[in-house]
Amino acid sequence: MHSKKHSALEYSYLVHCYLQKKEFRLAIDGAIKALQIDPSLTDTWMNLASAQFNLGQFKEAWASLQKGLELKPNHLNMLVLASGTVARLGDYKLAIELCQKILGINDRHALAHSHLAHCYNQIREHEKASKSALKALEIEADSSHSWLELGFAERYLDRFEKALHSFKQGLALDPNHIDLLSNSAMALACLGRIQEAMKMNEHVFRLHPFHESALNNQAKLLCDLGRYDEGIQLFRKILTKNPEHWEVVWNLSLVYLLLGDFTTGLDLYQHRLKVASFHQHHHPLSSPQWQGEPIEGKTLLVRCEQGYGDSIQFLRYIPHLASYHCQIAIEMPSELQDLFQHLSVPLIGDVSQIPQHDAQVRLMSLMHLLPIAPSHPPAPLPIANTTLAPIANRIGFVWRGNPKHRKDNQRSLQLEQLDPLLQIKGIEYICLQQKITPEEQNFLKARQVQIPSLTSWRDTVNILETCERVICVDTSVAHLAGSMGIPTFILLPYVPDWRWLLERTDTPWYPTVRLFRQTNLDSWDEPIEQIKNTLLTKEPLCSSENQG
């Protein structure tokens, strides 16, 4: 018995040496031999798990850790490795429980707080992630991993300056940390600092020439600069090696749609349903996706998606489902339902109220599935219970969109940038912007701009009915005004959303809309000057207004 114990310890020492040399397969062989002799060697179970973890054998590592934890349930190092292992297996709930067990033993365990931050980030509980990362850094300020998790949380909370600061702190500790570099580039991109972001990605490529996340980010940035061919080339480079990178496929589809290649773009656009982040705000259902096949006598659930503006724009396709002779139900944000009650179909705002149905389809997929040319879409769906009674020279305006939109820094303005328009005499301006700041309110009051109370879409519609024209950025009010047939000026960034295409001043989506585009990146001076001249010279808005 004594010789066996001695032999097991010798094997265990060899395992330790193999781990130090990163010879993981030899470490596994040695650990198995040691544990066959003496299965009570707790540290050897942990070393076996460590070697398996490093070879990507996460299921095997977790099985080894369970054996070790049976022997020592409060073994801190083993619990830390266990939390990381089950996180790799996607069981973040269990990983969080393991981290909390560690902190119950030692609440100053920096690595446990850092792992906890990682797990919270993965399940999109970013506020909790931020707090856990800050706690880890309070204990151990020189952890590049904790700075990464803090920055990641801040980026997803749209606190981009704070995110960038965190990534910089991490890079000061580890200048070639790939994830810190690539995430820094993303934060810079979110701040509109495109050239800096591209340089940061180039640093990543010098260290890792095929870093998928950085390549994807770089391709988007190239497209943001209007360098579409180069962007497409990079997207295609990623897909050559990873054809099922669905986020890249989705990004590529948007470029083709923007360029007016609807055949390629719409085929690729269907794959957005396979992107994990797409389902963050879209509850998955088990019913099959409708692909345009006959569905007569059955029930089709149409599911609105993405933003309010997308729903307002694409509901125009609903009447064209009539030829399929099926029952229709629409899952729609409850805030919009009052505007579309005239559809005379069930409108569902709560997923728990979704009726029995035979198939489902995303609203924006109808553009692909129905036999209607995308270049000549149907007329906008009217807004329920509206009667236009415009007051002469009254113009409603909006300068800011959803701050959570990826390109909000490009498509939204500062209120002060509209001052050249607000100074035009003889125009009665009325604010259609929701959630204005006290500073903005003071600015508007100083210019005698009306600021009505807007608490619902119906409130906005009621004001729109009285507007002779609307001036706005690319946001949901643009779609609402366009659907109501109100002459509307839309201010577009240098690279707009795909639906507005490129170069043209009109749009097939809304006959009464005129587009005013940036001709230089991030400069609103020219389109605002064009609108000002149009208002001063009373140029016609578009062909429909000219004919009227």
CSV table of N, CA and C in Angstrom, one decimal, residues 349-462:
chain,number,residue,atom,x,y,z
A,349,GLY,N,-50.0,42.3,-28.1
A,349,GLY,CA,-48.9,43.0,-27.5
A,349,GLY,C,-48.1,42.2,-26.5
A,350,ASP,N,-48.7,41.1,-25.9
A,350,ASP,CA,-48.1,40.3,-24.9
A,350,ASP,C,-47.9,38.9,-25.5
A,351,VAL,N,-46.7,38.4,-25.4
A,351,VAL,CA,-46.4,37.1,-25.9
A,351,VAL,C,-47.2,36.0,-25.3
A,352,SER,N,-47.7,36.2,-24.1
A,352,SER,CA,-48.5,35.2,-23.4
A,352,SER,C,-49.9,35.1,-24.1
A,353,GLN,N,-50.3,36.1,-24.9
A,353,GLN,CA,-51.6,36.1,-25.5
A,353,GLN,C,-51.6,35.7,-27.0
A,354,ILE,N,-50.4,35.2,-27.4
A,354,ILE,CA,-50.3,34.8,-28.8
A,354,ILE,C,-51.2,33.6,-29.0
A,355,PRO,N,-52.1,33.6,-30.0
A,355,PRO,CA,-53.0,32.5,-30.2
A,355,PRO,C,-52.4,31.3,-30.9
A,356,GLN,N,-53.1,30.2,-31.0
A,356,GLN,CA,-52.7,29.0,-31.7
A,356,GLN,C,-52.5,29.5,-33.2
A,357,HIS,N,-51.4,29.0,-33.8
A,357,HIS,CA,-51.2,29.4,-35.2
A,357,HIS,C,-50.4,28.3,-35.8
A,358,ASP,N,-50.4,28.3,-37.1
A,358,ASP,CA,-49.7,27.2,-37.9
A,358,ASP,C,-48.3,27.5,-38.3
A,359,ALA,N,-48.1,28.8,-38.5
A,359,ALA,CA,-46.8,29.3,-38.9
A,359,ALA,C,-46.6,30.7,-38.5
A,360,GLN,N,-45.3,31.1,-38.4
A,360,GLN,CA,-45.0,32.5,-38.1
A,360,GLN,C,-44.1,33.1,-39.2
A,361,VAL,N,-44.1,34.4,-39.2
A,361,VAL,CA,-43.3,35.1,-40.2
A,361,VAL,C,-42.9,36.5,-39.6
A,362,ARG,N,-41.6,36.9,-39.8
A,362,ARG,CA,-41.2,38.2,-39.3
A,362,ARG,C,-41.7,39.2,-40.3
A,363,LEU,N,-42.2,40.3,-39.8
A,363,LEU,CA,-42.8,41.4,-40.7
A,363,LEU,C,-41.9,41.8,-41.9
A,364,MET,N,-40.6,42.0,-41.6
A,364,MET,CA,-39.8,42.5,-42.6
A,364,MET,C,-39.4,41.4,-43.6
A,365,SER,N,-39.7,40.2,-43.4
A,365,SER,CA,-39.5,39.1,-44.4
A,365,SER,C,-40.5,39.1,-45.5
A,366,LEU,N,-41.7,39.8,-45.2
A,366,LEU,CA,-42.7,39.8,-46.2
A,366,LEU,C,-42.2,40.5,-47.5
A,367,MET,N,-41.3,41.4,-47.4
A,367,MET,CA,-40.7,42.1,-48.5
A,367,MET,C,-40.1,41.1,-49.4
A,368,HIS,N,-39.5,40.0,-48.9
A,368,HIS,CA,-38.8,39.0,-49.6
A,368,HIS,C,-39.8,37.9,-50.1
A,369,LEU,N,-40.8,37.6,-49.3
A,369,LEU,CA,-41.6,36.4,-49.6
A,369,LEU,C,-42.8,36.7,-50.5
A,370,LEU,N,-43.3,38.0,-50.5
A,370,LEU,CA,-44.5,38.3,-51.3
A,370,LEU,C,-44.0,38.7,-52.8
A,371,PRO,N,-44.8,38.4,-53.8
A,371,PRO,CA,-44.4,38.6,-55.2
A,371,PRO,C,-44.6,40.1,-55.5
A,372,ILE,N,-43.9,41.0,-54.8
A,372,ILE,CA,-44.0,42.4,-55.0
A,372,ILE,C,-42.6,42.9,-55.2
A,373,ALA,N,-42.3,43.6,-56.3
A,373,ALA,CA,-40.9,44.1,-56.5
A,373,ALA,C,-40.5,45.0,-55.4
A,374,PRO,N,-39.3,44.7,-54.7
A,374,PRO,CA,-38.9,45.6,-53.6
A,374,PRO,C,-38.6,47.0,-54.1
A,375,SER,N,-38.3,47.2,-55.3
A,375,SER,CA,-38.0,48.6,-55.8
A,375,SER,C,-39.3,49.4,-56.0
A,376,HIS,N,-40.5,48.7,-56.0
A,376,HIS,CA,-41.8,49.4,-56.1
A,376,HIS,C,-42.7,48.9,-55.0
A,377,PRO,N,-42.5,49.2,-53.8
A,377,PRO,CA,-43.2,48.7,-52.7
A,377,PRO,C,-44.7,49.2,-52.7
A,378,PRO,N,-45.6,48.6,-52.0
A,378,PRO,CA,-47.0,49.0,-51.9
A,378,PRO,C,-47.0,50.4,-51.2
A,379,ALA,N,-48.1,51.1,-51.3
A,379,ALA,CA,-48.3,52.3,-50.6
A,379,ALA,C,-48.3,52.1,-49.1
A,380,PRO,N,-47.9,53.2,-48.3
A,380,PRO,CA,-47.9,53.1,-46.9
A,380,PRO,C,-49.3,52.7,-46.4
A,381,LEU,N,-49.3,52.0,-45.2
A,381,LEU,CA,-50.6,51.7,-44.6
A,381,LEU,C,-51.1,53.0,-43.9
A,382,PRO,N,-52.3,53.4,-44.1
A,382,PRO,CA,-52.8,54.6,-43.4
A,382,PRO,C,-52.8,54.4,-41.9
A,383,ILE,N,-52.7,55.5,-41.2
A,383,ILE,CA,-52.8,55.6,-39.7
A,383,ILE,C,-54.3,55.7,-39.4
A,384,ALA,N,-54.7,54.9,-38.4
A,384,ALA,CA,-56.2,54.9,-38.0
A,384,ALA,C,-56.6,56.3,-37.5
A,385,ASN,N,-57.8,56.7,-37.8
A,385,ASN,CA,-58.5,57.8,-37.2
A,385,ASN,C,-57.6,59.1,-37.3
A,386,THR,N,-57.2,59.4,-38.5
A,386,THR,CA,-56.5,60.7,-38.7
A,386,THR,C,-57.2,61.5,-39.7
A,387,THR,N,-57.2,62.8,-39.5
A,387,THR,CA,-57.7,63.8,-40.4
A,387,THR,C,-56.7,65.0,-40.5
A,388,LEU,N,-56.1,65.1,-41.6
A,388,LEU,CA,-55.1,66.2,-41.7
A,388,LEU,C,-55.8,67.6,-41.8
A,389,ALA,N,-55.4,68.4,-40.9
A,389,ALA,CA,-55.9,69.8,-40.8
A,389,ALA,C,-54.7,70.7,-40.6
A,390,PRO,N,-53.8,70.8,-41.6
A,390,PRO,CA,-52.5,71.5,-41.3
A,390,PRO,C,-52.7,73.0,-41.1
A,391,ILE,N,-52.0,73.6,-40.2
A,391,ILE,CA,-52.0,75.0,-39.9
A,391,ILE,C,-50.9,75.6,-40.7
A,392,ALA,N,-51.2,76.7,-41.4
A,392,ALA,CA,-50.2,77.3,-42.4
A,392,ALA,C,-48.9,77.6,-41.7
A,393,ASN,N,-47.8,77.2,-42.3
A,393,ASN,CA,-46.5,77.5,-41.8
A,393,ASN,C,-46.1,76.9,-40.5
A,394,ARG,N,-46.9,75.8,-40.1
A,394,ARG,CA,-46.5,75.1,-38.9
A,394,ARG,C,-45.6,73.9,-39.3
A,395,ILE,N,-44.4,73.8,-38.7
A,395,ILE,CA,-43.5,72.7,-39.0
A,395,ILE,C,-43.2,72.0,-37.7
A,396,GLY,N,-43.4,70.7,-37.7
A,396,GLY,CA,-42.9,69.9,-36.6
A,396,GLY,C,-41.5,69.3,-36.8
A,397,PHE,N,-40.8,69.1,-35.8
A,397,PHE,CA,-39.4,68.7,-36.0
A,397,PHE,C,-38.9,67.8,-34.9
A,398,VAL,N,-37.9,66.9,-35.3
A,398,VAL,CA,-37.3,65.9,-34.4
A,398,VAL,C,-35.8,65.9,-34.8
A,399,TRP,N,-34.9,66.0,-33.8
A,399,TRP,CA,-33.5,66.0,-34.1
A,399,TRP,C,-32.7,64.8,-33.5
A,400,ARG,N,-33.4,63.9,-32.8
A,400,ARG,CA,-32.7,62.8,-32.2
A,400,ARG,C,-33.5,61.5,-32.3
A,401,GLY,N,-32.8,60.4,-32.5
A,401,GLY,CA,-33.4,59.1,-32.6
A,401,GLY,C,-33.2,58.3,-31.3
A,402,ASN,N,-33.3,57.0,-31.4
A,402,ASN,CA,-33.1,56.1,-30.3
A,402,ASN,C,-31.6,56.1,-30.0
A,403,PRO,N,-31.2,56.4,-28.8
A,403,PRO,CA,-29.8,56.5,-28.4
A,403,PRO,C,-29.2,55.1,-28.4
A,404,LYS,N,-30.0,54.0,-28.4
A,404,LYS,CA,-29.4,52.7,-28.4
A,404,LYS,C,-29.1,52.1,-29.8
A,405,HIS,N,-29.5,52.9,-30.8
A,405,HIS,CA,-29.3,52.5,-32.2
A,405,HIS,C,-27.7,52.6,-32.4
A,406,ARG,N,-27.2,51.6,-33.1
A,406,ARG,CA,-25.8,51.5,-33.3
A,406,ARG,C,-25.2,52.7,-34.0
A,407,LYS,N,-26.0,53.3,-34.9
A,407,LYS,CA,-25.5,54.5,-35.6
A,407,LYS,C,-26.1,55.8,-35.1
A,408,ASP,N,-26.6,55.8,-33.9
A,408,ASP,CA,-27.2,57.0,-33.4
A,408,ASP,C,-26.3,58.2,-33.4
A,409,ASN,N,-25.0,58.0,-33.1
A,409,ASN,CA,-24.1,59.2,-33.1
A,409,ASN,C,-23.9,59.8,-34.5
A,410,GLN,N,-24.3,59.0,-35.6
A,410,GLN,CA,-24.2,59.4,-37.0
A,410,GLN,C,-25.5,60.0,-37.4
A,411,ARG,N,-26.6,59.5,-37.0
A,411,ARG,CA,-27.9,59.9,-37.6
A,411,ARG,C,-28.6,61.0,-36.8
A,412,SER,N,-28.3,61.2,-35.5
A,412,SER,CA,-28.9,62.2,-34.7
A,412,SER,C,-28.1,63.5,-34.7
A,413,LEU,N,-28.8,64.6,-34.4
A,413,LEU,CA,-28.1,65.9,-34.4
A,413,LEU,C,-28.1,66.5,-32.9
A,414,GLN,N,-27.3,67.5,-32.7
A,414,GLN,CA,-27.5,68.3,-31.6
A,414,GLN,C,-28.5,69.4,-31.9
A,415,LEU,N,-29.4,69.7,-31.0
A,415,LEU,CA,-30.5,70.6,-31.2
A,415,LEU,C,-30.0,72.0,-31.8
A,416,GLU,N,-28.8,72.4,-31.3
A,416,GLU,CA,-28.3,73.7,-31.7
A,416,GLU,C,-28.0,73.7,-33.2
A,417,GLN,N,-27.8,72.6,-33.8
A,417,GLN,CA,-27.4,72.5,-35.2
A,417,GLN,C,-28.6,72.9,-36.1
A,418,LEU,N,-29.8,72.9,-35.5
A,418,LEU,CA,-31.0,73.3,-36.3
A,418,LEU,C,-31.4,74.8,-36.1
A,419,ASP,N,-30.5,75.5,-35.4
A,419,ASP,CA,-30.8,76.9,-35.1
A,419,ASP,C,-31.0,77.7,-36.4
A,420,PRO,N,-30.2,77.5,-37.5
A,420,PRO,CA,-30.4,78.2,-38.7
A,420,PRO,C,-31.9,78.1,-39.2
A,421,LEU,N,-32.5,77.0,-39.0
A,421,LEU,CA,-33.9,76.8,-39.4
A,421,LEU,C,-34.9,77.5,-38.4
A,422,LEU,N,-34.6,77.4,-37.1
A,422,LEU,CA,-35.4,77.9,-36.1
A,422,LEU,C,-35.4,79.5,-36.2
A,423,GLN,N,-34.4,80.0,-36.8
A,423,GLN,CA,-34.4,81.5,-36.9
A,423,GLN,C,-35.2,82.1,-38.1
A,424,ILE,N,-35.7,81.2,-38.9
A,424,ILE,CA,-36.4,81.7,-40.1
A,424,ILE,C,-37.7,82.3,-39.6
A,425,LYS,N,-38.0,83.5,-40.0
A,425,LYS,CA,-39.2,84.2,-39.6
A,425,LYS,C,-40.4,83.7,-40.3
A,426,GLY,N,-41.6,83.8,-39.7
A,426,GLY,CA,-42.8,83.4,-40.3
A,426,GLY,C,-43.2,81.9,-40.2
A,427,ILE,N,-42.3,81.1,-39.6
A,427,ILE,CA,-42.6,79.7,-39.4
A,427,ILE,C,-42.9,79.4,-37.9
A,428,GLU,N,-44.0,78.7,-37.7
A,428,GLU,CA,-44.3,78.3,-36.3
A,428,GLU,C,-43.8,76.9,-36.1
A,429,TYR,N,-42.8,76.8,-35.3
A,429,TYR,CA,-42.2,75.4,-35.1
A,429,TYR,C,-42.8,74.8,-33.9
A,430,ILE,N,-43.0,73.5,-34.0
A,430,ILE,CA,-43.6,72.7,-32.8
A,430,ILE,C,-42.7,71.5,-32.6
A,431,CYS,N,-42.3,71.2,-31.4
A,431,CYS,CA,-41.4,70.1,-31.1
A,431,CYS,C,-42.1,68.8,-31.1
A,432,LEU,N,-41.6,67.8,-31.8
A,432,LEU,CA,-42.1,66.5,-31.8
A,432,LEU,C,-41.2,65.5,-31.1
A,433,GLN,N,-40.1,66.0,-30.5
A,433,GLN,CA,-39.1,65.2,-29.8
A,433,GLN,C,-39.6,64.8,-28.4
A,434,GLN,N,-39.5,63.6,-28.1
A,434,GLN,CA,-39.8,63.1,-26.8
A,434,GLN,C,-38.6,63.1,-25.9
A,435,LYS,N,-38.8,63.2,-24.6
A,435,LYS,CA,-37.7,63.2,-23.6
A,435,LYS,C,-36.6,64.2,-23.9
A,436,ILE,N,-37.0,65.5,-23.9
A,436,ILE,CA,-36.0,66.5,-24.1
A,436,ILE,C,-35.4,66.9,-22.7
A,437,THR,N,-34.1,67.3,-22.8
A,437,THR,CA,-33.4,67.7,-21.6
A,437,THR,C,-33.8,69.1,-21.1
A,438,PRO,N,-33.5,69.5,-19.9
A,438,PRO,CA,-33.8,70.9,-19.4
A,438,PRO,C,-33.1,71.9,-20.3
A,439,GLU,N,-31.9,71.6,-20.7
A,439,GLU,CA,-31.1,72.5,-21.5
A,439,GLU,C,-31.8,72.7,-22.9
A,440,GLU,N,-32.3,71.6,-23.4
A,440,GLU,CA,-33.0,71.7,-24.7
A,440,GLU,C,-34.3,72.5,-24.6
A,441,GLN,N,-35.0,72.2,-23.5
A,441,GLN,CA,-36.2,73.0,-23.2
A,441,GLN,C,-36.0,74.5,-23.2
A,442,ASN,N,-35.0,74.9,-22.5
A,442,ASN,CA,-34.6,76.3,-22.4
A,442,ASN,C,-34.3,76.9,-23.8
A,443,PHE,N,-33.5,76.1,-24.5
A,443,PHE,CA,-33.2,76.5,-25.9
A,443,PHE,C,-34.4,76.7,-26.8
A,444,LEU,N,-35.4,75.8,-26.7
A,444,LEU,CA,-36.6,75.9,-27.5
A,444,LEU,C,-37.5,77.1,-27.0
A,445,LYS,N,-37.6,77.2,-25.7
A,445,LYS,CA,-38.4,78.3,-25.2
A,445,LYS,C,-37.9,79.7,-25.7
A,446,ALA,N,-36.5,79.8,-25.7
A,446,ALA,CA,-35.9,81.1,-26.1
A,446,ALA,C,-36.2,81.4,-27.5
A,447,ARG,N,-36.6,80.4,-28.3
A,447,ARG,CA,-37.0,80.6,-29.7
A,447,ARG,C,-38.4,80.5,-30.0
A,448,GLN,N,-39.2,80.5,-29.0
A,448,GLN,CA,-40.7,80.5,-29.1
A,448,GLN,C,-41.2,79.2,-29.7
A,449,VAL,N,-40.5,78.1,-29.5
A,449,VAL,CA,-40.9,76.8,-30.1
A,449,VAL,C,-41.9,76.2,-29.1
A,450,GLN,N,-43.1,75.7,-29.7
A,450,GLN,CA,-44.1,75.1,-28.9
A,450,GLN,C,-43.5,73.7,-28.4
A,451,ILE,N,-43.8,73.4,-27.2
A,451,ILE,CA,-43.4,72.1,-26.6
A,451,ILE,C,-44.6,71.3,-26.1
A,452,PRO,N,-45.3,70.6,-26.9
A,452,PRO,CA,-46.5,69.9,-26.4
A,452,PRO,C,-46.1,68.7,-25.5
A,453,SER,N,-47.0,68.2,-24.8
A,453,SER,CA,-46.8,67.0,-24.0
A,453,SER,C,-47.1,65.8,-24.9
A,454,LEU,N,-46.1,64.9,-25.0
A,454,LEU,CA,-46.2,63.7,-25.9
A,454,LEU,C,-45.9,62.5,-25.1
A,455,THR,N,-47.0,61.8,-24.7
A,455,THR,CA,-46.8,60.6,-23.9
A,455,THR,C,-47.2,59.3,-24.6
A,456,SER,N,-47.7,59.5,-25.8
A,456,SER,CA,-48.1,58.3,-26.6
A,456,SER,C,-48.0,58.6,-28.1
A,457,TRP,N,-48.1,57.5,-28.9
A,457,TRP,CA,-48.0,57.8,-30.4
A,457,TRP,C,-49.3,58.5,-30.8
A,458,ARG,N,-50.4,58.3,-30.2
A,458,ARG,CA,-51.6,59.1,-30.6
A,458,ARG,C,-51.4,60.6,-30.3
A,459,ASP,N,-50.7,60.9,-29.2
A,459,ASP,CA,-50.4,62.4,-29.0
A,459,ASP,C,-49.6,62.9,-30.2
A,460,THR,N,-48.6,62.1,-30.6
A,460,THR,CA,-47.7,62.6,-31.7
A,460,THR,C,-48.6,62.7,-33.0
A,461,VAL,N,-49.4,61.7,-33.3
A,461,VAL,CA,-50.3,61.8,-34.5
A,461,VAL,C,-51.2,63.0,-34.4
A,462,ASN,N,-51.7,63.3,-33.3
A,462,ASN,CA,-52.6,64.5,-33.2
A,462,ASN,C,-51.9,65.8,-33.5
